[in-house]
XYZ file of C-alpha atoms in Angstrom:
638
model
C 13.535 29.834 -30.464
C 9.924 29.302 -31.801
C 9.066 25.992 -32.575
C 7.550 25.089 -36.603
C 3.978 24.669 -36.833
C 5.361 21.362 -38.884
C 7.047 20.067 -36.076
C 4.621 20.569 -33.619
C 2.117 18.866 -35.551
C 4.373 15.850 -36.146
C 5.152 15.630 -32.121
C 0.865 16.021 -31.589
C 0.814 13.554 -34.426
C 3.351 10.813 -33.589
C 2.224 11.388 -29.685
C -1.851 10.650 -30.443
C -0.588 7.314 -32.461
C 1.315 5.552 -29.932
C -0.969 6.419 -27.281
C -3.570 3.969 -29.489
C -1.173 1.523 -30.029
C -0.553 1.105 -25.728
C 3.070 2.412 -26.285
C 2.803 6.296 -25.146
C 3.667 6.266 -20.571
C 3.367 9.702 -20.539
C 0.374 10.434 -22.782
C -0.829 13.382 -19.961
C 1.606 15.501 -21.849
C -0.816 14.829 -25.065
C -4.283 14.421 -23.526
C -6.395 16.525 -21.414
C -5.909 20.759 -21.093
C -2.429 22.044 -21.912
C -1.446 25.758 -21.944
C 0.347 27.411 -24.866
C 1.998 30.437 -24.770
C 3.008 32.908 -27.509
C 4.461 36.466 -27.969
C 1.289 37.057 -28.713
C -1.413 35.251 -26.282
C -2.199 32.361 -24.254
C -4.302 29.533 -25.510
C -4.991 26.133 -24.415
C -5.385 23.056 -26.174
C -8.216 20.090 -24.869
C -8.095 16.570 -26.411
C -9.771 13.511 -25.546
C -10.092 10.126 -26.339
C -14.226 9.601 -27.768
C -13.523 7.225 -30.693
C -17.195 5.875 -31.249
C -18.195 9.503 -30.498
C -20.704 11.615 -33.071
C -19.573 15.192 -31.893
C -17.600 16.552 -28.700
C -18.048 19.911 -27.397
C -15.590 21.613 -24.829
C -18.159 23.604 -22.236
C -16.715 25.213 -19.087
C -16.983 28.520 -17.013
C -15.114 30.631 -20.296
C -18.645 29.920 -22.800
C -21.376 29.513 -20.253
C -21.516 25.891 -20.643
C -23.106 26.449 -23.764
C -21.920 24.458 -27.736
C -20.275 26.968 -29.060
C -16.258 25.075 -29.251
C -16.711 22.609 -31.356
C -13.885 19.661 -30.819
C -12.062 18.066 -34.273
C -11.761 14.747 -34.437
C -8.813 12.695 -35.388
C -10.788 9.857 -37.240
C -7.136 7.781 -37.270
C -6.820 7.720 -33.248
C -10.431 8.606 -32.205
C -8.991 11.578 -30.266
C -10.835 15.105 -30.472
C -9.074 18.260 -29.976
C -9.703 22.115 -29.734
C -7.597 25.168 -29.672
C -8.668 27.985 -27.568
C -7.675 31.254 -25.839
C -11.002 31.927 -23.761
C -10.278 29.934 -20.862
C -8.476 31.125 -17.262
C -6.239 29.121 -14.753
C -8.457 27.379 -12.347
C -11.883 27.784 -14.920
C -14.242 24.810 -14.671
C -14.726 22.084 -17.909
C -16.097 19.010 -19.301
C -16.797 17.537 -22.767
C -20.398 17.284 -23.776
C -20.379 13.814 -25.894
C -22.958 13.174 -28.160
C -22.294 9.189 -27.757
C -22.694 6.623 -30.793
C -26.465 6.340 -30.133
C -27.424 10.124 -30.190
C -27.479 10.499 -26.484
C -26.209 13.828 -25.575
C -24.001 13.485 -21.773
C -21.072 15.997 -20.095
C -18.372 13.897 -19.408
C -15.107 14.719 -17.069
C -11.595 15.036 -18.759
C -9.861 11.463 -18.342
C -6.817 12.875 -17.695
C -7.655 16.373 -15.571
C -5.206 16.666 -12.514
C -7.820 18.588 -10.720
C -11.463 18.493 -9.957
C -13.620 20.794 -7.864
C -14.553 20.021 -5.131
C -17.517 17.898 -4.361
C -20.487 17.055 -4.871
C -19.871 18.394 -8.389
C -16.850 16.762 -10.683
C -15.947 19.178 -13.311
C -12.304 19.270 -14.393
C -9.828 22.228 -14.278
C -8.083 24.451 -16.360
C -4.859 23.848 -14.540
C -0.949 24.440 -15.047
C 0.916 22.269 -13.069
C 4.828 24.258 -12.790
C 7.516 22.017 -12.167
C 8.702 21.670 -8.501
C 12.030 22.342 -7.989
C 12.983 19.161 -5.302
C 15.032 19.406 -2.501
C 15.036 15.321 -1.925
C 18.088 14.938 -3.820
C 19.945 12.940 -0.677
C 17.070 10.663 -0.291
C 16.370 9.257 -3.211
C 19.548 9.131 -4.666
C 20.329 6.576 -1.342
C 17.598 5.195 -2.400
C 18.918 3.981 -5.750
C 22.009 3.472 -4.568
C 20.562 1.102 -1.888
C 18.534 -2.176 -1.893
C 14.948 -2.253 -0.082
C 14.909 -5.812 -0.154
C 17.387 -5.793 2.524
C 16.445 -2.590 4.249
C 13.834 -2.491 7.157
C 10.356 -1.744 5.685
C 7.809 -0.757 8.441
C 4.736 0.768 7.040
C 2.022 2.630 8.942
C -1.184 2.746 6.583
C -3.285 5.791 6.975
C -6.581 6.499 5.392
C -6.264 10.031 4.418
C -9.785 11.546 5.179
C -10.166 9.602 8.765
C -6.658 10.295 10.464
C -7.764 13.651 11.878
C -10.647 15.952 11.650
C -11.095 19.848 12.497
C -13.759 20.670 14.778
C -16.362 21.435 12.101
C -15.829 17.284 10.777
C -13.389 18.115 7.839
C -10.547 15.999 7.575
C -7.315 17.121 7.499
C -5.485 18.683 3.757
C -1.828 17.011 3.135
C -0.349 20.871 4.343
C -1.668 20.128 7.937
C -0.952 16.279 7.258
C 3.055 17.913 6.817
C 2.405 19.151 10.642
C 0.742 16.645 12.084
C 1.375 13.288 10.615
C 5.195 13.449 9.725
C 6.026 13.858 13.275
C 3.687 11.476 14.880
C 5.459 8.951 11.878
C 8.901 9.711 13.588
C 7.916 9.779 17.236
C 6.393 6.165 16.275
C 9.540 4.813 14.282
C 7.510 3.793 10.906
C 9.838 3.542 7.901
C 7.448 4.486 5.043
C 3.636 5.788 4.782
C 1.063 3.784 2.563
C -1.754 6.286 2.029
C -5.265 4.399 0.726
C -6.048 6.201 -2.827
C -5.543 9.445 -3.052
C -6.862 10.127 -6.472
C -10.345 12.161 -7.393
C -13.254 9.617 -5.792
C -16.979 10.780 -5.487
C -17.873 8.914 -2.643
C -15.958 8.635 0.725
C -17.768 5.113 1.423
C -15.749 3.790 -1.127
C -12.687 4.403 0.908
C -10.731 5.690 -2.204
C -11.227 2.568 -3.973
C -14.036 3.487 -6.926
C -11.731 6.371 -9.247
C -12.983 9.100 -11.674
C -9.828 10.857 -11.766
C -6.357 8.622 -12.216
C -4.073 11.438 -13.000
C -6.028 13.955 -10.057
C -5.023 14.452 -5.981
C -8.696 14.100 -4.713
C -9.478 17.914 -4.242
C -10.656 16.852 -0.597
C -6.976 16.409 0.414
C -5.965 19.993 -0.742
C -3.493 20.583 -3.754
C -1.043 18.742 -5.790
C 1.706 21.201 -4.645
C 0.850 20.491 -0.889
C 1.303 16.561 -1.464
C 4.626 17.295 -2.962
C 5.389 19.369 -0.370
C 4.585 16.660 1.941
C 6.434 13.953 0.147
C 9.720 16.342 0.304
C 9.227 16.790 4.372
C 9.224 13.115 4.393
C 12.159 12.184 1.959
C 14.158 14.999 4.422
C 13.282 13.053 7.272
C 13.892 9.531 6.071
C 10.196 8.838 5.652
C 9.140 6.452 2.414
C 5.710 7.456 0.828
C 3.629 4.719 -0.623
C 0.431 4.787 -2.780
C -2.578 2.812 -3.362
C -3.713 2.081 -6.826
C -6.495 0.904 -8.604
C -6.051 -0.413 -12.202
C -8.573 -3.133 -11.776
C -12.112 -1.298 -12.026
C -13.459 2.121 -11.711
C -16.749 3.943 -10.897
C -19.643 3.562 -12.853
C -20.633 7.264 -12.464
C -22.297 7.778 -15.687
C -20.270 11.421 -16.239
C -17.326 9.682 -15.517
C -15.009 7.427 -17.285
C -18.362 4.372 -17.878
C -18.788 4.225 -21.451
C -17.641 7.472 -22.392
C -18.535 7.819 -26.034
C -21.065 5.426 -25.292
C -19.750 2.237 -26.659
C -17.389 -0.151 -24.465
C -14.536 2.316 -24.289
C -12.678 1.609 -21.089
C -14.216 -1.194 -20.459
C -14.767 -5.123 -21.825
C -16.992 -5.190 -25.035
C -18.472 -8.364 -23.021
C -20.675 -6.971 -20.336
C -20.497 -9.582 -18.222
C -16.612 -9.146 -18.368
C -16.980 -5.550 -17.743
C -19.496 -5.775 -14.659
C -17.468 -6.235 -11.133
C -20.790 -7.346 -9.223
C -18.251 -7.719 -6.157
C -17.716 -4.038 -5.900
C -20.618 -2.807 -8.135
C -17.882 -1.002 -10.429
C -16.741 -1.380 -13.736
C -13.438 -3.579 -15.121
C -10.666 -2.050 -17.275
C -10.414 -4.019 -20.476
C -6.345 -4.430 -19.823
C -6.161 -5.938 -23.432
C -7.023 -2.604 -24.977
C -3.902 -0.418 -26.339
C -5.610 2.873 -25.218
C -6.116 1.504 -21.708
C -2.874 0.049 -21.095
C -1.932 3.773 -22.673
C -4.277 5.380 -20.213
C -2.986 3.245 -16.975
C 0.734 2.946 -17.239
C 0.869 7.038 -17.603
C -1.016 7.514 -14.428
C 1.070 5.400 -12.420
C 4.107 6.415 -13.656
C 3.077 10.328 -13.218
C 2.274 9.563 -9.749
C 5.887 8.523 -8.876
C 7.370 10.917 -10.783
C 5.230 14.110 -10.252
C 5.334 13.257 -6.511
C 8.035 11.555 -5.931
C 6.271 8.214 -4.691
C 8.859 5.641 -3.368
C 5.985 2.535 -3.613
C 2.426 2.329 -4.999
C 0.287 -0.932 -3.864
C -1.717 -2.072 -6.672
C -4.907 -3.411 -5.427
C -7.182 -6.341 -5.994
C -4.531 -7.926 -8.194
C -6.944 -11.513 -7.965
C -9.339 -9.610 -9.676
C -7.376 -8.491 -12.354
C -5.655 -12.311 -13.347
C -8.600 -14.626 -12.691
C -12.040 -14.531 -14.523
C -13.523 -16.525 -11.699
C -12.782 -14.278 -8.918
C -15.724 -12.179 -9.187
C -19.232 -13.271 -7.969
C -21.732 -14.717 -10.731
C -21.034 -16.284 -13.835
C -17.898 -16.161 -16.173
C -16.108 -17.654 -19.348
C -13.090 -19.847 -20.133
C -10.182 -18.056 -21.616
C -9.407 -19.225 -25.260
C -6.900 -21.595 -23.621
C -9.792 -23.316 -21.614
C -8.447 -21.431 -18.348
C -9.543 -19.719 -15.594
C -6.646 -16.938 -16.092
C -7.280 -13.540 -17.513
C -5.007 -13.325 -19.459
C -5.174 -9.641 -20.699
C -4.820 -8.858 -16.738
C -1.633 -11.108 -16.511
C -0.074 -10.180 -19.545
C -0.617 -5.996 -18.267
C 0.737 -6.269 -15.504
C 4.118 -7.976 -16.694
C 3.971 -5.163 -19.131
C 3.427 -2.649 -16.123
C 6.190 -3.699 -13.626
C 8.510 -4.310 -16.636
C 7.980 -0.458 -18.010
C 8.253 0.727 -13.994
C 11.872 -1.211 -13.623
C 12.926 0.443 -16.510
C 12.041 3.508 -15.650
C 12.170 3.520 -12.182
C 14.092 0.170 -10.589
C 14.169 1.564 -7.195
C 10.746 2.002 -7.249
C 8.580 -0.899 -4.817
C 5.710 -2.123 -6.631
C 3.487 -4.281 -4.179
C 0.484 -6.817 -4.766
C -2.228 -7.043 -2.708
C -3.146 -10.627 -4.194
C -5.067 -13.062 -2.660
C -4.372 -16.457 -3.831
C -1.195 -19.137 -4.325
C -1.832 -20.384 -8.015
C 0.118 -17.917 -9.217
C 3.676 -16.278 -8.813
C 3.413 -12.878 -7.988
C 7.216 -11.385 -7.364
C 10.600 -11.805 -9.132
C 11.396 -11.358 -12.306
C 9.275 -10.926 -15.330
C 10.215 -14.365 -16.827
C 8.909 -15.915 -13.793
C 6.209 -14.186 -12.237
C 3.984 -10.992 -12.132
C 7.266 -9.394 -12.042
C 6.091 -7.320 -8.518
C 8.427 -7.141 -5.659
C 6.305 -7.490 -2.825
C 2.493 -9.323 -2.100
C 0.852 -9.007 0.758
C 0.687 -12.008 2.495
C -3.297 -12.780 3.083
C -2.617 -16.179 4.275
C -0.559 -15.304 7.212
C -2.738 -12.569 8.214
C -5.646 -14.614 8.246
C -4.443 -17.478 10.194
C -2.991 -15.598 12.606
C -6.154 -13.369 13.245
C -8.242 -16.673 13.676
C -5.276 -17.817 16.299
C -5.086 -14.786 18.630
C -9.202 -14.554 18.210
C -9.363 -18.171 19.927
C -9.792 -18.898 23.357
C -5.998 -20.652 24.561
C -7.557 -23.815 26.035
C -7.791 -24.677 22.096
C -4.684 -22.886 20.576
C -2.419 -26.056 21.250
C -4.574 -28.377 19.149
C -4.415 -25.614 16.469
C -0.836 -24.483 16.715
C -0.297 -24.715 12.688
C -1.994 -21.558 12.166
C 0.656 -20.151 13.881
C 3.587 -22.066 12.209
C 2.159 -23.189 8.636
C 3.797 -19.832 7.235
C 7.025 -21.036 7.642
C 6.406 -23.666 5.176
C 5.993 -21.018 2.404
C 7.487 -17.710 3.142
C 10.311 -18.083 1.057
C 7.956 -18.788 -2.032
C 7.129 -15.008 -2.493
C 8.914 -11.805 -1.160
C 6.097 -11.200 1.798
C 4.567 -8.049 3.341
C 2.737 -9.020 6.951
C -0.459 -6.990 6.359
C -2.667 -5.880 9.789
C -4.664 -3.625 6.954
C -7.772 -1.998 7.002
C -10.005 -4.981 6.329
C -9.508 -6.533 8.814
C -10.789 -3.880 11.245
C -14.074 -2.794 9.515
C -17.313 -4.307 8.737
C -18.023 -6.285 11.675
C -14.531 -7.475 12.493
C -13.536 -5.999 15.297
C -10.407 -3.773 15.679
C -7.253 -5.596 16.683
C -7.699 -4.923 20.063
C -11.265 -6.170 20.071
C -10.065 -8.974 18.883
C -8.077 -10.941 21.222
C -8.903 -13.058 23.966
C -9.760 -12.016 27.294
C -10.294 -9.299 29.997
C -8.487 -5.712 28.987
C -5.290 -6.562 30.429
C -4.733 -10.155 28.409
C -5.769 -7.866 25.540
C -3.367 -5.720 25.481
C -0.884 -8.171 26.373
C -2.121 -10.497 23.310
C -1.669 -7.484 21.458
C 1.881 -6.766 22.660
C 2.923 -10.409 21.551
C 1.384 -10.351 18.534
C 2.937 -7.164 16.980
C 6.493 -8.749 18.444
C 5.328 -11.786 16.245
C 4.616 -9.123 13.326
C 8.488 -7.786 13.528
C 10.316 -11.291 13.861
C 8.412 -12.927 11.224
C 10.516 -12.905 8.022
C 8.853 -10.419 5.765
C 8.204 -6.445 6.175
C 5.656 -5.451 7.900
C 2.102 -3.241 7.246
C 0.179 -1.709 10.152
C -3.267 0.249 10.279
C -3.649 3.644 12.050
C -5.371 3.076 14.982
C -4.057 -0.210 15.809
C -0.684 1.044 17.353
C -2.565 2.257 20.147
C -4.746 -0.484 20.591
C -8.198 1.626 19.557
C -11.162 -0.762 20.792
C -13.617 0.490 17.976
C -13.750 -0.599 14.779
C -12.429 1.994 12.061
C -15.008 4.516 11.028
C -14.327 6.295 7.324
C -16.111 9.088 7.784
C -14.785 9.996 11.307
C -11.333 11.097 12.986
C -9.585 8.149 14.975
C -10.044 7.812 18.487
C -7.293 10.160 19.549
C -8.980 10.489 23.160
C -7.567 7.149 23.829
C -4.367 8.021 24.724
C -5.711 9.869 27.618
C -5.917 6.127 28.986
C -2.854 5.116 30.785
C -3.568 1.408 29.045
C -3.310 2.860 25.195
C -0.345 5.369 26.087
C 1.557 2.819 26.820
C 0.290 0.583 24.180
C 1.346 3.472 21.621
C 4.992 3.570 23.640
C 5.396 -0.248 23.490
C 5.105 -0.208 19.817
C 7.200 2.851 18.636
C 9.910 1.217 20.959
C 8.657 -2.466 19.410
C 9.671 0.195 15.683
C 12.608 1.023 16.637
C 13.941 -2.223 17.991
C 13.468 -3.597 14.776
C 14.536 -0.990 12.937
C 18.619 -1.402 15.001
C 17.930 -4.837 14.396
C 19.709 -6.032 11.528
C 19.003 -10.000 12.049
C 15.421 -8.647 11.313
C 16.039 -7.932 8.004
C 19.246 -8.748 6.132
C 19.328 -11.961 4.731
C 15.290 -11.992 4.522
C 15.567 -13.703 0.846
C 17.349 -16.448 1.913
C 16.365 -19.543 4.333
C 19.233 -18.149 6.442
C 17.361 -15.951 8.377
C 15.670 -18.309 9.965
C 15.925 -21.731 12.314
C 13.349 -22.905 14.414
C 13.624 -24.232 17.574
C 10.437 -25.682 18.446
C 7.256 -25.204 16.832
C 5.935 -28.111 18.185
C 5.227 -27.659 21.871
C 1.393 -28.156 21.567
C 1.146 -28.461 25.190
C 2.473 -25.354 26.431
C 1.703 -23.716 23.143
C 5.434 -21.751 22.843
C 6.997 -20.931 19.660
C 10.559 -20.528 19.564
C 12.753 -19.254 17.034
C 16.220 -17.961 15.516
C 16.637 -14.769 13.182
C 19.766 -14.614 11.426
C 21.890 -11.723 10.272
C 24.868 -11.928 8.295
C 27.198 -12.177 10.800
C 27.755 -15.395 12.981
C 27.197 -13.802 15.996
C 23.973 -11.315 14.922
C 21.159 -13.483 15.641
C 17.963 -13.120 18.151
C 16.271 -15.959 20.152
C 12.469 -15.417 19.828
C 9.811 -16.949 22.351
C 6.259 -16.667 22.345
C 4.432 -17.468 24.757
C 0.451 -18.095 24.030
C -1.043 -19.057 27.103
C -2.051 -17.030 30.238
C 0.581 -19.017 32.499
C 3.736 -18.065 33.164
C 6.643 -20.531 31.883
C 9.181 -20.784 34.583
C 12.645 -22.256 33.849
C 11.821 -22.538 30.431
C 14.030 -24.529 28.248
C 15.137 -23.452 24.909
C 18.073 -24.968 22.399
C 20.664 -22.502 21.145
C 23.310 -22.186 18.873
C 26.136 -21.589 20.670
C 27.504 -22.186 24.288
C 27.531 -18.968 26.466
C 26.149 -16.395 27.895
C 22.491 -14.957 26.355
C 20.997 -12.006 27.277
C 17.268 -10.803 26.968
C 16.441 -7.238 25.075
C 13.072 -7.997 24.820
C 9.798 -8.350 26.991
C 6.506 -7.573 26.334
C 5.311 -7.461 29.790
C 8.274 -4.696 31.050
C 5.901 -2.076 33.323
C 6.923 1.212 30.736
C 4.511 -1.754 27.943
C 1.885 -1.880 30.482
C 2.765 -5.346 31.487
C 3.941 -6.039 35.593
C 7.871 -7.140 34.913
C 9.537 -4.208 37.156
C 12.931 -5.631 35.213
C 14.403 -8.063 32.585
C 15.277 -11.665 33.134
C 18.673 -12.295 34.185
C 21.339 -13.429 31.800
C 21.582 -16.931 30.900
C 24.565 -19.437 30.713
C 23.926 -22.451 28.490
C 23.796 -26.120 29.929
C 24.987 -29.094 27.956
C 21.706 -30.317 27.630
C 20.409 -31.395 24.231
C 17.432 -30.300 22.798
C 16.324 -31.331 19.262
C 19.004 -30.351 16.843
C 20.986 -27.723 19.305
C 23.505 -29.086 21.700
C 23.310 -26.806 24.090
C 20.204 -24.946 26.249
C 19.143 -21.970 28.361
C 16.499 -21.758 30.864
C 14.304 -18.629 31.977
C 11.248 -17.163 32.137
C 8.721 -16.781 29.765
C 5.384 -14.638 31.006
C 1.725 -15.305 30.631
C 0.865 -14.107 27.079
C 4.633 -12.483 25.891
C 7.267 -12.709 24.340
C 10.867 -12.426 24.985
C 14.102 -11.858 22.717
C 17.713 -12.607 23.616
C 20.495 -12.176 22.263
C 24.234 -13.513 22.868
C 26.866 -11.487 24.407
C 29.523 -13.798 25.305
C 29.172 -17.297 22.671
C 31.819 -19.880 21.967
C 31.433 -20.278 18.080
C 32.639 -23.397 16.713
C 34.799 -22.600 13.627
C 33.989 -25.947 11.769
C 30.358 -25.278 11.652
């Protein structure tokens, strides 16, 4: 039945007034282009959001880009809207704004969920039908289910510089479906984290510097083909994650940059508004319209496409108003918090875990002053940060020649003292193999062969260190160049008998942990840990316990980070009996020289530190080995 004109306008009405007021999540269904249909014709309906504006026209393809649709304005809300039935599907837009100071400028549509293609940004007329999903199985396990104490093993891929066609272009997300989803399960990842996907003018930026928060960057191909690949995933157990930006945008003057010419988006303070780090421009997270604005995109993101996670980056920037290079201001308090930042994105993870609980929402934040996951009473309210510190310190440890590891042995170990502080991700991210750094590989220590081998023990150290883990594409391999945006990985490694097996050692190194449920289980609780000795400066071994929930479900972990082999190694243990190694990095199928696996090992009653009992074997020159029991006398008092 036809709706009334009056209750139409009160919906319109009641819609525009909480989207000023920060309260409307889904205020794409009221802003931007939408399509309405009649017995009698089809029109379409434009608003935007131009408060300080003099006039808005709506040009596009339908009027020859020419003034002649005038745009009403809603002087209550500051939102300007037009009526039409001369546009087509798929016809190119933008508002011309005559800003507050008489300066006439197109601007893109805010809220467009598709741009043409570059270099030129102009919006779409665009219908977006509703998918019908056939991920019913997945995602209703995954509500039923609890990703804190599921594996999480993420392979990060930059979209534009996984694979390229002959002619340079990078592959669309409908040859992504055939190419990346089954590399993903031949490799054992658990989930995908994609670097932004959303409209960006400049491929330099890496994604990072937005024009288009509710648009699939029109480089990657169409917002059906990314829910198409989303679905193949979900059907084969895959988790998609996303990379978000709420911090700062581009300062592209047609963009989102003072729209109506007054600060709109952005801090009324310039020097608030300026991000001199990045040379973009800061939301003002205080504002209604913004937190409005924000909150819908990321909650049309995972529910348009059916995101299981979206990382939300440069958090730092976003809480402290001394993060940023050059000068800043006191909050009113006299502190160095921002406190519009902190207080929006309480309000954001609170609005996501009521709408969507099962959904991960990850930090990548930077310092330790303040608490970043749990609940909303007592933190950020996220459920995962990326853990900067460890990454760092371990970089700088594997980067350093072994002679001098032993006198610095606590950048190996000092995580322990605080991984139970915040729910961790173990990031090996895309910083840390661009500008100048060195790819992993490049990295460590030594001739090719101790690379790789460094490398091997490393990414062991990545899976038995409590927290989930993050890897960059590329570094599974062990690519020797740096990552290069604007060009395909180095695929014609694997031609190399070195980086085959490299690639083998760590989809096995995947799986291992994935059928590892010590790895993961009780990863919120002290539990899951014990170490044996973190102390043994002079041979410069680290030796610990991971603990599942059963008794008998535990690993022994030894790491070995010197080029000399450790024979009749001794190592406390739990239990009296009979261990048996499942893990070493230097088996022959890895690239190492081990033809086969340590025997079995009966304890001895020898004491060492707070174990009673002791195994010996061998540890080799830069690896790592894992046992496990097979045959343990548990004492039932313990």
């Amino acid at each position: 039945m036809k709706r009334q004109d009056s209750e139409i306008f009160h919906e319109r009405s009641s819609c525009k007034k909480s989207f000023v007021t920060g309260e409307n999540f889904k205020s794409q269904d009221c802003l931007g282009v939408h399509k309405i249909e009649t017995d009698e014709r089809i029109e379409y309906v434009f608003r935007v959001w131009a408060p300080n504006a003099l006039e808005v026209f709506l040009v596009g393809d339908f009027n020859e880009w020419e003034d002649t649709l005038p745009m009403l304005c809603d002087k209550e809300t500051g939102i300007w809207e037009i009526t039409t039935n001369l546009p087509n599907e798929m016809d190119l837009y933008k508002f011309h704004v005559t800003q507050q100071n008489g300066r006439k400028i197109m601007k893109i549509d805010p809220f467009s969920k598709i741009f043409e293609k570059r270099p030129g940004n102009a919006s779409r007329v665009y219908t977006q039908e509703e998918k019908k999903w056939k991920d019913g199985l997945y995602r209703g396990r995954n509500k039923r289910t609890n990703h804190l104490k599921r594996p999480l093993n993420i392979y990060e891929v930059h979209t534009s510089s996984f694979k390229h066609h002959k002619n340079g272009n990078p592959y669309t997300f409908k040859e992504l479906t055939e190419e990346l989803i089954p590399y993903l399960l031949k490799m054992n990842y658990t989930h995908v984290e994609f670097m932004p996907l959303m409209e960006h003018p400049l491929d330099q930026s890496w994604g990072y510097q937005l024009i288009g928060y509710f648009a699939l960057c029109s480089y990657y191909g169409t917002p059906e083909e990314f829910q198409e690949f989303v679905e193949v995933c979900h059907l084969n157990n895959i988790g998609v994650i996303v990379d978000w930006v709420p911090g700062h945008f581009c300062v592209n003057d047609d963009a989102l940059a003072y729209y109506d010419g007054t600060p709109q988006f952005e801090y009324v303070d310039p020097q608030r508004a300026e991000n001199r780090r990045w040379g973009s421009i800061n939301f003002d997270l205080g504002r209604p319209e913004v937190q409005s604005f924000l909150i819908s995109s990321i909650l049309y993101w995972v529910e348009t496409f059916h995101i299981d996670g979206i990382r939300v980056d440069a958090v730092s920037s976003m809480i402290y108003r001394n993060y940023d290079d050059g000068p800043f201001t006191l909050n009113h308090e006299g502190g160095y918090t921002n406190l519009e930042g902190y207080y929006f994105l309480q309000k954001l993870n609170a609005v996501m875990k009521n709408e969507h609980p099962e959904v991960m929402m990850i930090a990548e934040e930077s310092s330790s002053e303040t608490k970043v996951t749990g609940t909303i009473e007592d933190s950020l309210g996220f459920d995962y940060k990326w853990n900067m510190g460890w990454m760092n310190d371990i970089l700088r440890f594997y980067e350093m020649d072994p002679l001098f590891r032993g006198d610095n042995f606590t950048l190996m170990t000092f995580s322990f003292m605080y991984m139970m502080e915040e729910r961790f991700i173990l990031p090996l991210s895309h910083d840390e193999v661009v500008h100048g750094k060195k790819s992993l590989m490049h990295k460590m220590w030594g001739d090719r062969y101790k690379q790789f081998a460094q490398l091997r023990n490393l990414y062991t150290y990545l899976i038995t260190h409590p927290g989930k883990k993050l890897l960059f594409m590329g570094s599974e391999w062990g690519q020797f160049l740096e990552w290069k945006f604007n060009e395909q990985l180095e695929w014609v490694d694997l031609e190399d008998d070195m980086n085959e097996k490299m690639q083998h050692f760590t989809s096995e190194l995947n799986r291992f942990y994935r059928e590892s449920s010590c790895l993961w289980e009780l990863e919120e609780t002290r539990e899951t840990i014990e170490i044996i000795d973190a102390d043994n400066r002079d041979e410069t071994v680290l030796s610990f316990i991971r603990q599942g929930k059963k008794k008998k479900d535990f690993y022994i972990v030894v790491l070995n980070m010197t080029p000399v082999e450790r024979k009749d190694f001794q190592i406390g243990v739990p239990y009296e009996g009979i261990y048996e190694e499942v893990w070493n990095t230097e088996m022959e199928e890895f690239g190492g020289t081990w033809a086969k696996h340590n025997e079995p090992c009966e304890t001895e009653n020898n004491e060492f530190k707070q174990f009673e009992h002791s195994i010996e074997t061998t540890v080799p020159a830069l690896g790592a080995i894992i046992l496990k029991p097979v045959d343990i006398r548990i004492n039932r008092k313990k």
